[in-house]
Each structure stands twice: as structure tokens, then as C-alpha cells.
Coordinates of C-alpha atoms in Angstrom, one line a residue:
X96 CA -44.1 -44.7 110.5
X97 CA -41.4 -42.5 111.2
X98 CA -42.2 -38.9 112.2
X99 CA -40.1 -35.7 111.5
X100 CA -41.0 -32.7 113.9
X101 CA -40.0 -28.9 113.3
X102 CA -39.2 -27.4 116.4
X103 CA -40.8 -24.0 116.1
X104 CA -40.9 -20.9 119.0
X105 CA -43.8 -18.8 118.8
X106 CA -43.5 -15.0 118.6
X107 CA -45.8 -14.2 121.1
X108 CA -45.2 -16.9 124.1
X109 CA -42.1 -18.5 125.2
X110 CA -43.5 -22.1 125.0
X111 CA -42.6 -24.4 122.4
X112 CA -44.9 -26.1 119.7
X113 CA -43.9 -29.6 117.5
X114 CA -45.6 -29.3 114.8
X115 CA -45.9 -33.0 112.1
X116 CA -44.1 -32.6 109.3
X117 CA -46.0 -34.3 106.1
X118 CA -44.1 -37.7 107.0
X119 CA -46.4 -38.4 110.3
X120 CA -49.4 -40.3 109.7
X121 CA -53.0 -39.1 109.1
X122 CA -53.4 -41.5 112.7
X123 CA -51.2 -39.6 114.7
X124 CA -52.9 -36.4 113.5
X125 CA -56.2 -37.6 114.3
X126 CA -55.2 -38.9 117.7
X127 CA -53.5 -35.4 118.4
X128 CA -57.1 -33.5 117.4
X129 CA -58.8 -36.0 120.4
X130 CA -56.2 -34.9 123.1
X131 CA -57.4 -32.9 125.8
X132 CA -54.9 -30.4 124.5
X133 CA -56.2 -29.7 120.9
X134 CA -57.8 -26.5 121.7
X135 CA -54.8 -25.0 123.1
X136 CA -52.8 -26.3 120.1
X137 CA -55.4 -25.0 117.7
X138 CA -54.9 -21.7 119.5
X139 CA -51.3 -21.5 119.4
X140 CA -51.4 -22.8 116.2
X141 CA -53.5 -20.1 114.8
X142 CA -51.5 -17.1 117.3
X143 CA -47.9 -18.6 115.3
X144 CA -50.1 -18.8 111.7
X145 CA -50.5 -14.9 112.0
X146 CA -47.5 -13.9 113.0
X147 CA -44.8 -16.3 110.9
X148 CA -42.9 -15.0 108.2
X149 CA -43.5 -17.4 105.8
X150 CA -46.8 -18.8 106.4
X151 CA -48.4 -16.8 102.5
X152 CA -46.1 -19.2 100.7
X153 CA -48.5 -22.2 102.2
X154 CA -51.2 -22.8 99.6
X155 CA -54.6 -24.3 99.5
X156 CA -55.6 -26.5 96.3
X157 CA -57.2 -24.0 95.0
X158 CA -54.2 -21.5 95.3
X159 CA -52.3 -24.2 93.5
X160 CA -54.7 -24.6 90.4
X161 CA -54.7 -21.1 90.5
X162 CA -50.8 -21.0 90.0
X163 CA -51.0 -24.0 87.3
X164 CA -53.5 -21.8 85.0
X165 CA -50.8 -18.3 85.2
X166 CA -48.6 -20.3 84.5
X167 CA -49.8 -22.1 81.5
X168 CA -51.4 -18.7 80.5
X169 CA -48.5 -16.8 80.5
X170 CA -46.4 -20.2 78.5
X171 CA -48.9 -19.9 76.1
X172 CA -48.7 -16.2 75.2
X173 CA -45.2 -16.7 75.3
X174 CA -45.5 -19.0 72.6
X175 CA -47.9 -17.2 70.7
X176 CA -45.5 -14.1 70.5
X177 CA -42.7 -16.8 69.4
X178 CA -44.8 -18.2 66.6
X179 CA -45.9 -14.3 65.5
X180 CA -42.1 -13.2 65.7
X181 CA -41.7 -16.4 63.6
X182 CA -44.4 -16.4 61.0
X183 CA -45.7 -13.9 58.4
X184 CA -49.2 -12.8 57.6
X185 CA -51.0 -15.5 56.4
X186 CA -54.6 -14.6 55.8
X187 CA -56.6 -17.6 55.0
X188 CA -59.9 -15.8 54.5
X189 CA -57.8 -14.5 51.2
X190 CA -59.0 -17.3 48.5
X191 CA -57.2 -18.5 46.2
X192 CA -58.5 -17.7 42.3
X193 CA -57.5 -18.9 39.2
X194 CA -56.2 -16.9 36.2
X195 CA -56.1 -18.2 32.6
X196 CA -53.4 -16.9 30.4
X197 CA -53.4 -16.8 26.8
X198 CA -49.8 -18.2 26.6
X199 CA -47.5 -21.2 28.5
X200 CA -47.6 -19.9 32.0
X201 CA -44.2 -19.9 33.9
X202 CA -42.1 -19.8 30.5
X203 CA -40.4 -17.1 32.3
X204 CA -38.3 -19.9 34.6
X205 CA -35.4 -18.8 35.8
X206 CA -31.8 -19.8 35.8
X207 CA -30.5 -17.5 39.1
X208 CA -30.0 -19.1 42.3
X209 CA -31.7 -16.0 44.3
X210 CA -34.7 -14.3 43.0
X211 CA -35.5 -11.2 44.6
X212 CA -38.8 -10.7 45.6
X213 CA -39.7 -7.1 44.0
X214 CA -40.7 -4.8 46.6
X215 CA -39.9 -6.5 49.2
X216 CA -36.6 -7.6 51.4
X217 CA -37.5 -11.1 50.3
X218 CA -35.0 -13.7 47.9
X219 CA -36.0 -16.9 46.8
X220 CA -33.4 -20.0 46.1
X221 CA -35.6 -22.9 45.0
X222 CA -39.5 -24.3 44.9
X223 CA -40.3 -28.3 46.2
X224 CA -43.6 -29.8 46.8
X225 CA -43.4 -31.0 50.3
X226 CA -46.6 -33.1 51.2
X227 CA -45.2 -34.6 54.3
X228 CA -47.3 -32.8 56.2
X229 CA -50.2 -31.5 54.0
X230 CA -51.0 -32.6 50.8
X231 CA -50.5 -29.7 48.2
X232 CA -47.9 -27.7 50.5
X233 CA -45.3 -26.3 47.9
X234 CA -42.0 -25.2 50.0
X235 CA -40.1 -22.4 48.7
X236 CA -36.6 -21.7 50.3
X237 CA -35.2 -18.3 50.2
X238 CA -34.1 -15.6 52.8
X239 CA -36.5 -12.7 54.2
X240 CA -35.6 -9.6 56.3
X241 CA -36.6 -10.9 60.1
X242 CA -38.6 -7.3 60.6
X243 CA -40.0 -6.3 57.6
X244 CA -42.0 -9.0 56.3
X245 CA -45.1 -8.1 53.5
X246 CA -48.2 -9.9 52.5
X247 CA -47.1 -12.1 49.7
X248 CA -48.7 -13.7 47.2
X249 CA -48.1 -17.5 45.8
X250 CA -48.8 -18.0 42.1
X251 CA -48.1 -21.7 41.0
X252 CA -48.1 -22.1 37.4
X253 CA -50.2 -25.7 35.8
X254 CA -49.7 -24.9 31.9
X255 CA -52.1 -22.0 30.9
X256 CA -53.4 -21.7 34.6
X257 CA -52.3 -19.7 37.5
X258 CA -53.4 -20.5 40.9
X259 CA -52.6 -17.4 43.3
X260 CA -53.1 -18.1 47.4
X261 CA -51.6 -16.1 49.9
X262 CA -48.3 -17.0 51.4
X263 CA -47.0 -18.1 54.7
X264 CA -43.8 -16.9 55.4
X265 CA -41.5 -19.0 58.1
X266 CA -38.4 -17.7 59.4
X267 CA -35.5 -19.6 60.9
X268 CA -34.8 -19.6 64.3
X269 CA -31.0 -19.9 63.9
X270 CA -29.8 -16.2 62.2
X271 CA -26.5 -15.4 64.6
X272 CA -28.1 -11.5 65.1
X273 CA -27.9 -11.3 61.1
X274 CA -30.6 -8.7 59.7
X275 CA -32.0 -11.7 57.4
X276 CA -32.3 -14.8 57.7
X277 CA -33.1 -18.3 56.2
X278 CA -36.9 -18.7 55.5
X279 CA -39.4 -20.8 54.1
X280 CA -42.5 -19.5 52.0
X281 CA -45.5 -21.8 51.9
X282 CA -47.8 -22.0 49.4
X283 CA -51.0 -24.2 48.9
X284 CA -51.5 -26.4 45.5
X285 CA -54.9 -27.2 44.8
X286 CA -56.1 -31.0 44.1
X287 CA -57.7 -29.7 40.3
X288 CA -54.7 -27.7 39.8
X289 CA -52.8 -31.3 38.3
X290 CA -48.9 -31.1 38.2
X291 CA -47.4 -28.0 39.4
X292 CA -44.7 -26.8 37.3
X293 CA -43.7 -23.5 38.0
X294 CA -44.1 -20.3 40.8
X295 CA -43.7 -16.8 41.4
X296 CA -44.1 -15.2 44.5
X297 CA -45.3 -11.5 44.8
X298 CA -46.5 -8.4 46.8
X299 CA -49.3 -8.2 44.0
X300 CA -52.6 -10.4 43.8
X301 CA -52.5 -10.3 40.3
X302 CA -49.6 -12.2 38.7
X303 CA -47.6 -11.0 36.0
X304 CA -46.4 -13.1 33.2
X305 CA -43.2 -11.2 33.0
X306 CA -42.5 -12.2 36.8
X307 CA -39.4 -14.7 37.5
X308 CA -40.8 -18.4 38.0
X309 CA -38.9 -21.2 39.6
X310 CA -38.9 -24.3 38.5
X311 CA -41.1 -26.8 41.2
X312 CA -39.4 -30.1 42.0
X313 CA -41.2 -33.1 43.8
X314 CA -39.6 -33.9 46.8
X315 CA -41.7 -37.4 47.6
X316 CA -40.5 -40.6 46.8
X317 CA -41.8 -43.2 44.1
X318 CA -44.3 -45.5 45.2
X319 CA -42.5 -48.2 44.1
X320 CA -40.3 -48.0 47.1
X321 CA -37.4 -49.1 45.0
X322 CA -33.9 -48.4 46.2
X323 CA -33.0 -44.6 46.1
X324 CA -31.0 -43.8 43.4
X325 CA -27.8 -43.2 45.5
X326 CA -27.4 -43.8 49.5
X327 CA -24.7 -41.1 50.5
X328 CA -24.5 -37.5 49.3
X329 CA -22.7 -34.5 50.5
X330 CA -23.4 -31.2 50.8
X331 CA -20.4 -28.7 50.9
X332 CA -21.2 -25.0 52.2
X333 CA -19.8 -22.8 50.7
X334 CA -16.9 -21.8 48.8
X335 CA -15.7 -18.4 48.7
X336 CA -13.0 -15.9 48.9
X337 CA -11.3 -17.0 45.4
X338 CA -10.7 -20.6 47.4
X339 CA -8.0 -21.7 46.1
X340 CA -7.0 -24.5 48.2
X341 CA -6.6 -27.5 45.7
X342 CA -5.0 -30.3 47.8
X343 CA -6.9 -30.6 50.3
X344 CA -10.2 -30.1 47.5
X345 CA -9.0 -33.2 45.7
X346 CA -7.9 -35.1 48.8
X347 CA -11.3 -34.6 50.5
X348 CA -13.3 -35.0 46.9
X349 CA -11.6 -38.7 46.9
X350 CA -12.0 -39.4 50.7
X351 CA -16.0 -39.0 49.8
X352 CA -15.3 -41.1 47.2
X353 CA -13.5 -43.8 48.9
X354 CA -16.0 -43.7 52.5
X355 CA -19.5 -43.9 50.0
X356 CA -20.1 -40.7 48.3
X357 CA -21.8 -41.2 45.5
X358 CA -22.8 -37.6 45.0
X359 CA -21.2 -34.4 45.9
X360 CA -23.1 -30.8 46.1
X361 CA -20.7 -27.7 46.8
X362 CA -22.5 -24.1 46.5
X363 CA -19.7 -21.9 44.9
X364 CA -19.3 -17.9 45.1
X365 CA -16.1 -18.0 43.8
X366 CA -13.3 -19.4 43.6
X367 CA -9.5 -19.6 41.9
X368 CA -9.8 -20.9 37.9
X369 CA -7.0 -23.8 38.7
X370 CA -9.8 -24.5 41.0
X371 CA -12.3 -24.2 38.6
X372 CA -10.4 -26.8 36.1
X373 CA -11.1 -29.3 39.5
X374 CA -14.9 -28.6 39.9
X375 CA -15.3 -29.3 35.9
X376 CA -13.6 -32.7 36.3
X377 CA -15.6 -33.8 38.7
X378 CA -18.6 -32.5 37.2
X379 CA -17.3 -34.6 33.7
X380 CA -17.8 -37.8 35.9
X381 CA -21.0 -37.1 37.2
X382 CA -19.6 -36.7 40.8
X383 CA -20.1 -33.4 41.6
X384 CA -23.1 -30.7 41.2
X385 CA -22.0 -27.0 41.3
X386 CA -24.7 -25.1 42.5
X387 CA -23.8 -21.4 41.4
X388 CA -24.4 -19.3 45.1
X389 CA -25.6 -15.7 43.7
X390 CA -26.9 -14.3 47.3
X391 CA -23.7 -12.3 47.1
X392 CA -25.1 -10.1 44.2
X393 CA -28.2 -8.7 46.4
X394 CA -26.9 -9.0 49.9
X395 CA -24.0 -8.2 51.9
X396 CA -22.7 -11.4 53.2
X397 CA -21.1 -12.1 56.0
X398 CA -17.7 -13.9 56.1
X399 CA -17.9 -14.8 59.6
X400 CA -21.0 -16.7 62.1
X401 CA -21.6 -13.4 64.3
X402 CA -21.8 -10.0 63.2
X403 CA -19.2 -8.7 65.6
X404 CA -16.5 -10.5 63.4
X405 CA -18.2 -10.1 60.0
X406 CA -20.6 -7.0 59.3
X407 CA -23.0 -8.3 56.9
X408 CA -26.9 -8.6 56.1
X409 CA -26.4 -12.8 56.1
X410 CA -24.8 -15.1 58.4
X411 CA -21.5 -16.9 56.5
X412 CA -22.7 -16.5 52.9
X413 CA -26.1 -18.1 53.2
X414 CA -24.7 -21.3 54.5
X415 CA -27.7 -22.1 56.2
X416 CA -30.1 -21.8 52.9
X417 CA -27.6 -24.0 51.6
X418 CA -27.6 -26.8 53.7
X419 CA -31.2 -26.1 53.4
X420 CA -31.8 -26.2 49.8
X421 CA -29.4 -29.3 49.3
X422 CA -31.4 -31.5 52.2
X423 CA -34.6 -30.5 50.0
X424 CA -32.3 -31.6 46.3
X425 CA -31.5 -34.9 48.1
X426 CA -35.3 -35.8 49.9
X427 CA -36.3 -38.5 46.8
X428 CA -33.0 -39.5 45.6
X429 CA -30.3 -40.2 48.5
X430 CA -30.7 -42.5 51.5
X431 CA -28.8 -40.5 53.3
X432 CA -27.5 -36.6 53.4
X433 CA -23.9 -35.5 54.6
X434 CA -23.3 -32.3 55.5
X435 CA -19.9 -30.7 55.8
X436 CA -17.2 -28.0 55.2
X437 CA -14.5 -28.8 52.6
X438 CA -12.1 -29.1 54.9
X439 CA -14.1 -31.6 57.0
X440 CA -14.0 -36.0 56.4
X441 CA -16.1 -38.2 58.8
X442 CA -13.7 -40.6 59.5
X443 CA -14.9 -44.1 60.5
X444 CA -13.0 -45.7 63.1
X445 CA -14.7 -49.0 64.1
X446 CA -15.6 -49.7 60.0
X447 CA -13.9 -48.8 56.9
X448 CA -16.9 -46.9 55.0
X449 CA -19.5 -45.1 55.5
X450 CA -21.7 -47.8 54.5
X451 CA -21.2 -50.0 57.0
X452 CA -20.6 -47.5 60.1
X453 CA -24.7 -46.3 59.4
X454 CA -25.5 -49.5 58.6
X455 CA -24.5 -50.5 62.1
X456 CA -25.6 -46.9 63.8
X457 CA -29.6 -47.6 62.0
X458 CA -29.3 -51.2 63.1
X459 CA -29.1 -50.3 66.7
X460 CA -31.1 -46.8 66.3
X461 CA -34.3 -47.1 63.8
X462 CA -36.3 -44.0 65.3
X463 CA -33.3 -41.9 64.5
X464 CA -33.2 -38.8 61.5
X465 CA -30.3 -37.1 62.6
X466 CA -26.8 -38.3 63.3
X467 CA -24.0 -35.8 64.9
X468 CA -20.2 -36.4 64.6
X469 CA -18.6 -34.2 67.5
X470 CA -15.5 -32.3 65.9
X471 CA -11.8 -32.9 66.5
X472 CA -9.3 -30.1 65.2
X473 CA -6.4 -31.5 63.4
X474 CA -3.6 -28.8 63.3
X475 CA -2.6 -27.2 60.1
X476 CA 0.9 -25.8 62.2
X477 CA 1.7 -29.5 62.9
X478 CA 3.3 -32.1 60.6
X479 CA 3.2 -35.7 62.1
X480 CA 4.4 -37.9 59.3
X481 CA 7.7 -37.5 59.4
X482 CA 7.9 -36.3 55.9
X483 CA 6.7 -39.6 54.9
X484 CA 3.5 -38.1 52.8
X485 CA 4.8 -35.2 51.5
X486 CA 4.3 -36.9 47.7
X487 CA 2.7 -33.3 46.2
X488 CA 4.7 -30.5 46.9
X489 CA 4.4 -28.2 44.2
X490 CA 0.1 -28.6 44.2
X491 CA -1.4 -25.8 45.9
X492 CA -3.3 -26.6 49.6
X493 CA -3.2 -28.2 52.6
X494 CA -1.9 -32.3 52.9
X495 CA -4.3 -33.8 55.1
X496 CA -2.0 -36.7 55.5
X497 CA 0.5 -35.0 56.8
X498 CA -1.9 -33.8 60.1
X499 CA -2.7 -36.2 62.5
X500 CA -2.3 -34.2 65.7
X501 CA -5.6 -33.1 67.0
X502 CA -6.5 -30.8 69.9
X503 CA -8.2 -32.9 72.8
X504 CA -11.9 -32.3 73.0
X505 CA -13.1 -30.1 75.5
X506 CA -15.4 -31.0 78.5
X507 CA -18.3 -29.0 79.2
X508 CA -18.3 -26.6 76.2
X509 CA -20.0 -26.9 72.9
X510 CA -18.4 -28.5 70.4
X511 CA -18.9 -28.0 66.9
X512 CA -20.7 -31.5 65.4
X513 CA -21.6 -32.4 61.6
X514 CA -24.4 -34.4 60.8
X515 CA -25.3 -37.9 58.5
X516 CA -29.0 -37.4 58.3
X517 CA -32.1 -39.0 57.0
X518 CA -33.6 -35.9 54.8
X519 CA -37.1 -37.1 54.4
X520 CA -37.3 -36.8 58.5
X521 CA -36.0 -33.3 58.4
X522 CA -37.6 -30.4 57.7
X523 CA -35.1 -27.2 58.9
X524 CA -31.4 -27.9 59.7
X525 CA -28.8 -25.3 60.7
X526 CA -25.2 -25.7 61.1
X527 CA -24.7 -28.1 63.7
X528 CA -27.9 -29.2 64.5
X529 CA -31.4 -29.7 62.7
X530 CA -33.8 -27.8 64.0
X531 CA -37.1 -29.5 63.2
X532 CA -37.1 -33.1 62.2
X533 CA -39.1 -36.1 62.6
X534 CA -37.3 -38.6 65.1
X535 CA -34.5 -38.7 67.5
X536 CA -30.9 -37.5 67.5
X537 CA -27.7 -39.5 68.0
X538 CA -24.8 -37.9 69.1
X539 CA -22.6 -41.2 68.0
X540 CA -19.4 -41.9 70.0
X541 CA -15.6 -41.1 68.4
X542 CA -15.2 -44.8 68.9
X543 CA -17.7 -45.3 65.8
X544 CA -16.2 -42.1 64.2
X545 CA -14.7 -38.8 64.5
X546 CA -15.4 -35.7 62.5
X547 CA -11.7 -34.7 60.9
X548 CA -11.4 -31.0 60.9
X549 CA -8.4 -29.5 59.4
X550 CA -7.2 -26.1 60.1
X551 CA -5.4 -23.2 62.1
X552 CA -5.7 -23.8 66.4
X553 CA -9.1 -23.8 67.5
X554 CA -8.3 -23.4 71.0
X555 CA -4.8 -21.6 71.5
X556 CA -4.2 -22.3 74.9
X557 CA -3.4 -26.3 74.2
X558 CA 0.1 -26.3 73.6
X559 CA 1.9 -29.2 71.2
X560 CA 2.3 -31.3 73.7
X561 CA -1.2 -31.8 74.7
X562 CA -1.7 -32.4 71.5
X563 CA -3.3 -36.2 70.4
X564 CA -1.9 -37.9 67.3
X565 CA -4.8 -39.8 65.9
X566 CA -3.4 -41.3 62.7
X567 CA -6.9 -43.1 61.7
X568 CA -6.8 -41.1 58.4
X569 CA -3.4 -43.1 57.3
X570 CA -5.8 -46.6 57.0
X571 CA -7.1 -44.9 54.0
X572 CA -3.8 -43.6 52.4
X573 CA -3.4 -46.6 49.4
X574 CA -6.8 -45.8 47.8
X575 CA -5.9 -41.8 48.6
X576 CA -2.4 -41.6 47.3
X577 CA -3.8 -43.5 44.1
X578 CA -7.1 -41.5 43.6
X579 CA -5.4 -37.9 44.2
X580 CA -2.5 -39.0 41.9
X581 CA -4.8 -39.9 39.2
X582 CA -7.1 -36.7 39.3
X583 CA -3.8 -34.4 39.5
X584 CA -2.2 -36.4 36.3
X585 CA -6.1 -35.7 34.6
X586 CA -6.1 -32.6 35.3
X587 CA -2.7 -30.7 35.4
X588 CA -1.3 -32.8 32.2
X589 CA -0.2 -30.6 29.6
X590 CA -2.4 -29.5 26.7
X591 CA -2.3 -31.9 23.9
X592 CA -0.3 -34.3 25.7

């Protein structure tokens, strides 16, 4: 075997010692221990031992089960302050009770998109039984205050019966600094309760028939196992500001359209009323579902992802309880969930639709829930057509046809990705990412597809000419021209005519 020696000189006599490295052989060592000279080494050994710097960083086996258990110990109280930073008071020695009430219990359901919570820094968005995990777990997404969270009370309305439990309140990891953040409020559904059709969630035990219910949907799919009712949907976060870009709304609306979209959720704030007039077409033909976003109304949001560039109590409007909420909308009825800005297409590049391009990505991938599209800038401040698109001039917006010079990606930083996700194997997303899911993640090549995103210079130090022109979108321009040309003659014609 071969041996490595360290050549070391001892402090306290001038004669060298070789000592084995743990390469020699247990032979050699042995045969060493046998020599007339093993006292004297033993000696020298020990005289060097006392004297060498480093010799308390050697450790025994039990030093090093000793180091194993502080180190586990102090993982797992670092865990166990995560999860209590993460998770508010549930007290399971609280039963749950029943009340009986005279009336038809959660008559009070509500039509708002945020309920506040009274008494607390607490808003709730929508209710879903969830039995993924558990069976009985009802799912309420709202938004909670990350530091001032208050024993809450579920009570899940059956008909003339109220079931009260306490409530576990989870907060999301991902809040960009913001004071609140997205959260989940868990409540437990007992087996005697039958169908669950309404809750209220409260700092009082008792409920109050007067409180604001929310309508429970079921999230699970029919036993059946027949096809889902649609395979792609999209889920648009969220418009704002008076948006009033209608071009690029209708071009992207048809793109959907053309790749798969069968459905198409957008959570609105506001927007322009020519605008408006667009949503209610699409509405008419049973392609898009508003989702009226009324956050705004109790909490300062924030028009930006970091506080430092938008004061606010919420990071970008609530887009995360969007995403959330519309994953949760989607769980029995859509194959697969697409999330996006509105001025975002995934753009397939080795198929023509989206049906095909996951078909292939699931063939190759079956243990996968999420799918992320890395994002590729095309330039608003560039034209690359050659005036060749430039069909609507008087409409309002942004001609994505008209961009195809993108910025080059950038190695080594993070770049923004979009996802195609499976939403029964998700159970938090954020923006870019999911954040707890059941299965892998893909991050799928820009050979299969690239994530289209048009608007102003992401990175201002590429000049034009590093630009890349990436004219994939143009494959798609027939079907385009002819889709936007028929919405715009639907919609602008002249009253009457």
C-alpha cells in the first residue's frame, strides 16, 4: 500500500519524527509498535501531542457523537423557532362544539373578495376543503400581519349547525419584508358534520350569525376519474393602475387561446373602461373569469416586490394570494395551471401548442408538479419587423409582433421563471417558484420553450447590438392577426351598427 508520511519537528528536541498518515496500513503500524524503538516513539509522540498547536482539533469517537448530537440539537431548535415564526396558536386541547341555530346557518355568504377578520390584522380571500393531507382539513386563503397573529376561531356552517374548532394559522415564507403576508388558516371538518357549506373565522368562540361566511368549495376530484373539465388555464396577477393597455390584452388573450387556453383567470383592481368593454367580451364567451381583487380597500398595497421601491403593507397588490387562490379555483377542474403576467406568453419552440410541448415534457418527466420557463426580455424600445406588423395603429398598447429582440440571458444570476404546474401536487406557490408541492421541479430548456416577456430594458447595460432577435412569436401570426382583428371589429364596432 502506499504510505504518506508528515514530516513533523518536535518543539522540544531537534530530532525528527514520521509519523503514518491514515493511508499506511494497520500492518505497518503494528510492525512499528514491535520495534525496539516504540518506547522512544511513544515518548516523543506523547512530548510533540502536548506541545502541538493543533492537536484539540483531533477527536475521539466519542468527541465526534458528541459533535453529531449539538449539532442536530441546535438544527432542531432552529427548526422549531422557524415553524413557531411560521405558525399561529393552535391549541388542540380547545374542542371543537357544536351550536344549533334556529335559522339557515351561513346565509350571511358573502360576495367581497377580502373579508376582514374583526379584531384582528387578519383578511380572508376564499374557503376549499383540502383533504390531501387530512381528511376534513378546510383551507382558507387570506393574508395575516406576520407579528401580530390572535387565537382564532373556525366556524364551518352544515345547514342549521355550526361546528367551531380553533384555527391554525400558516404564514408564507415568501413576503419581500412586507408587514403582511399571504397565509393559510386551517380548520378541521368533522366526519358527522356532512357537507360543509359555509365559514366564518373569528377572535370569538361563540359564532355570530351576523358574521361574514365564505362560501366552501371542494377542491378533490370526482371519483370517476373522468377527464378534467379543461387541461390548460391561466392565472393573470394582477391588473392595476387603470391598465389600460389593450393591444397587447387582446394579443396575449388570443395567444392563450391559440397555444391551449381554455380558461383564463385575471384578478382586477382596476382598470381603464375601454378595457373593461375587453374583459366583458371575453367573459360573454365563457373565456375569461374576473375575479374582482378588493385587498386594496383594507390594505395599503404595494406597487412594487420590495418595500424600498413601493411602501406598502402587501407585496405587489396581493399577487401572491392570487396565484394562490387561482391554483386552489383550478385543483378539480384543469389538468394543468399557468401562471403569468399579462404581458407574458410561453412560447413553444420545438411544438406548436401547449398541448403537445407538456405532453412531451410529462412523457419524459412523470414525478414532476412544477414546470419553470426561464424569462427572456423582449424590448418595448425596439421594433424588428420592419414595419411589416404594424396592422393596428390607432388601438391602444403595445404590438407584440413588432418585438422580437430580446436581451441575452444572464449567467449566474437569477432569472425570473413562470411556471406550467400540476395544482393538485401544489400546495403554496409564490412568484417564481412553488414553495411546497408534491414532486420534482423542471426547469425545462429554451429549446422546448421560452417565456416571452415584453417590456422596458431589464438590464440597461446590454446595448442594441447585443441584442438577440428571436422571431419564434411570428410562427403564430396568421391565427393572431385573424383572432385580434375579429375581437377588435366585436368590440370597437359602432353602436347599432
Amino acid at each position: 500500500m502506499y504510505k504518506q508520511f508528515t514530516h513533523v519537528k518536535s518543539s522540544t528536541s531537534s530530532a525528527n519524527i514520521l509519523f503514518f498518515s491514515r493511508a499506511s496500513s494497520v500492518n505497518d503500524c503494528r510492525t512499528l509498535e514491535k520495534s525496539p524503538h516504540s518506547a522512544l516513539l511513544r515518548s516523543r509522540r506523547e512530548t510533540m501531542n502536548s506541545h502541538e498547536p493543533n492537536s484539540m482539533l483531533r477527536c475521539t469517537p466519542k468527541h465526534k457523537l458528541l459533535i453529531v448530537i449539538m449539532v442536530i440539537c441546535v438544527s432542531g431548535w432552529a427548526l422549531f423557532c422557524f415553524l413557531q415564526g411560521a405558525t399561529g396558536w393552535f391549541d388542540y386541547s380547545d374542542p371543537m362544539f357544536e351550536t344549533e341555530w334556529s335559522g339557515q346557518c351561513g346565509r350571511n355568504v358573502t360576495g367581497e373578495t377580502a373579508v376582514p377578520v374583526r379584531d384582528s390584522e387578519a383578511f380572508l380571500m376564499s374557503a376549499f376543503l383540502d383533504e390531501r393531507v387530512a381528511a376534513g382539513t378546510l383551507r382558507v386563503i387570506g393574508v395575516a400581519h406576520r407579528t401580530s397573529l390572535q387565537r382564532l376561531y373556525c366556524h364551518v356552517c352544515t345547514g342549521t349547525k355550526v361546528f367551531t374548532s380553533p384555527t391554525q394559522v400558516l404564514l408564507h415564507s415568501d413576503h419581500f419584508g412586507f408587514p403582511y403576508t399571504t397565509a393559510d388558516f386551517l380548520c378541521q371538518v368533522p366526519k358527522k358534520a356532512g357537507q360543509a357549506l359555509a365559514v366564518s373565522i373569528t377572535t370569538q368562540r361563540l359564532p355570530d350569525p351576523a358574521d361574514s361566511f365564505l362560501q366552501i368549495h371542494d377542491t378533490a376530484r370526482p371519483a370517476s376519474m373522468a377527464p378534467l373539465p379543461r387541461q390548460f388555464s391561466v392565472c393573470i396577477s394582477t391588473l392595476f393602475g387603470n391598465y389600460s393597455n389593450i393591444l397587447q390584452f387582446v394579443q396575449s388573450m388570443e395567444m392563450y387561446r391559440i397555444l391551449g387556453a381554455e380558461k383564463v383567470f385575471v384578478y382586477k383592481t382596476d382598470c381603464s373602461p375601454l378595457l373593461q368593454k375587453f374583459l366583458d367580451h371575453y367573459s360573454s364567451q365563457g373565456l375569461l373569469e374576473v375575479v374582482a381583487w378588493d385587498v386594496g380597500r383594507h390594505l395599503r398595497m404595494s406597487n412594487s416586490y420590495k418595500p424600498s421601491l413601493g411602501p406598502g403593507d402587501l407585496h405587489y397588490h396581493g399577487q401572491i394570494a392570487a396565484l394562490n387562490d387561482c391554483i386552489y379555483r383550478n385543483m378539480a377542474s384543469s389538468t394543468y395551471v399557468v401562471l403569468l403576467d399579462m404581458d407574458e406568453v410561453i412560447v413553444p419552440r420545438m411544438h406548436h401548442s401547449w398541448v403537445d410541448m407538456m405532453a412531451f415534457l410529462s412523457l419524459h418527466h412523470l414525478d414532476v408538479a412544477s414546470f419553470t420557463f426561464e424569462n427572456s426580455v423582449f424590448r418595448y424600445d425596439v421594433s424588428g419587423d420592419g414595419g411589416r406588423f404594424d396592422i393596428w395603429p390607432t388601438v391602444p398598447g403595445v404590438n407584440i409582433l413588432r418585438h422580437v429582440h430580446r436581451e441575452p440571458l444572464r449567467p449566474y444570476v437569477f432569472n425570473a421563471c413562470k411556471l406550467v404546474l400540476n395544482p393538485r401536487a401544489v400546495v403554496w406557490t409564490s412568484v417564481h417558484n412553488t414553495l411546497w408541492q408534491h414532486g420534482a421541479t423542471l426547469r425545462v430548456p429554451s429549446s422546448v420553450a421560452r417565456l416571452h416577456h415584453y417590456r422596458s430594458p431589464d438590464d440597461i447595460l446590454v446595448q442594441r447590438s447585443q441584442l438577440v432577435r428571436d422571431t419564434t412569436l411570428w410562427k403564430y401570426s396568421s391565427p393572431l392577426i385573424r383572432n385580434v382583428n375579429h375581437t377588435l371589429s366585436q368590440v370597437l364596432r359602432p353602436s347599432g351598427a
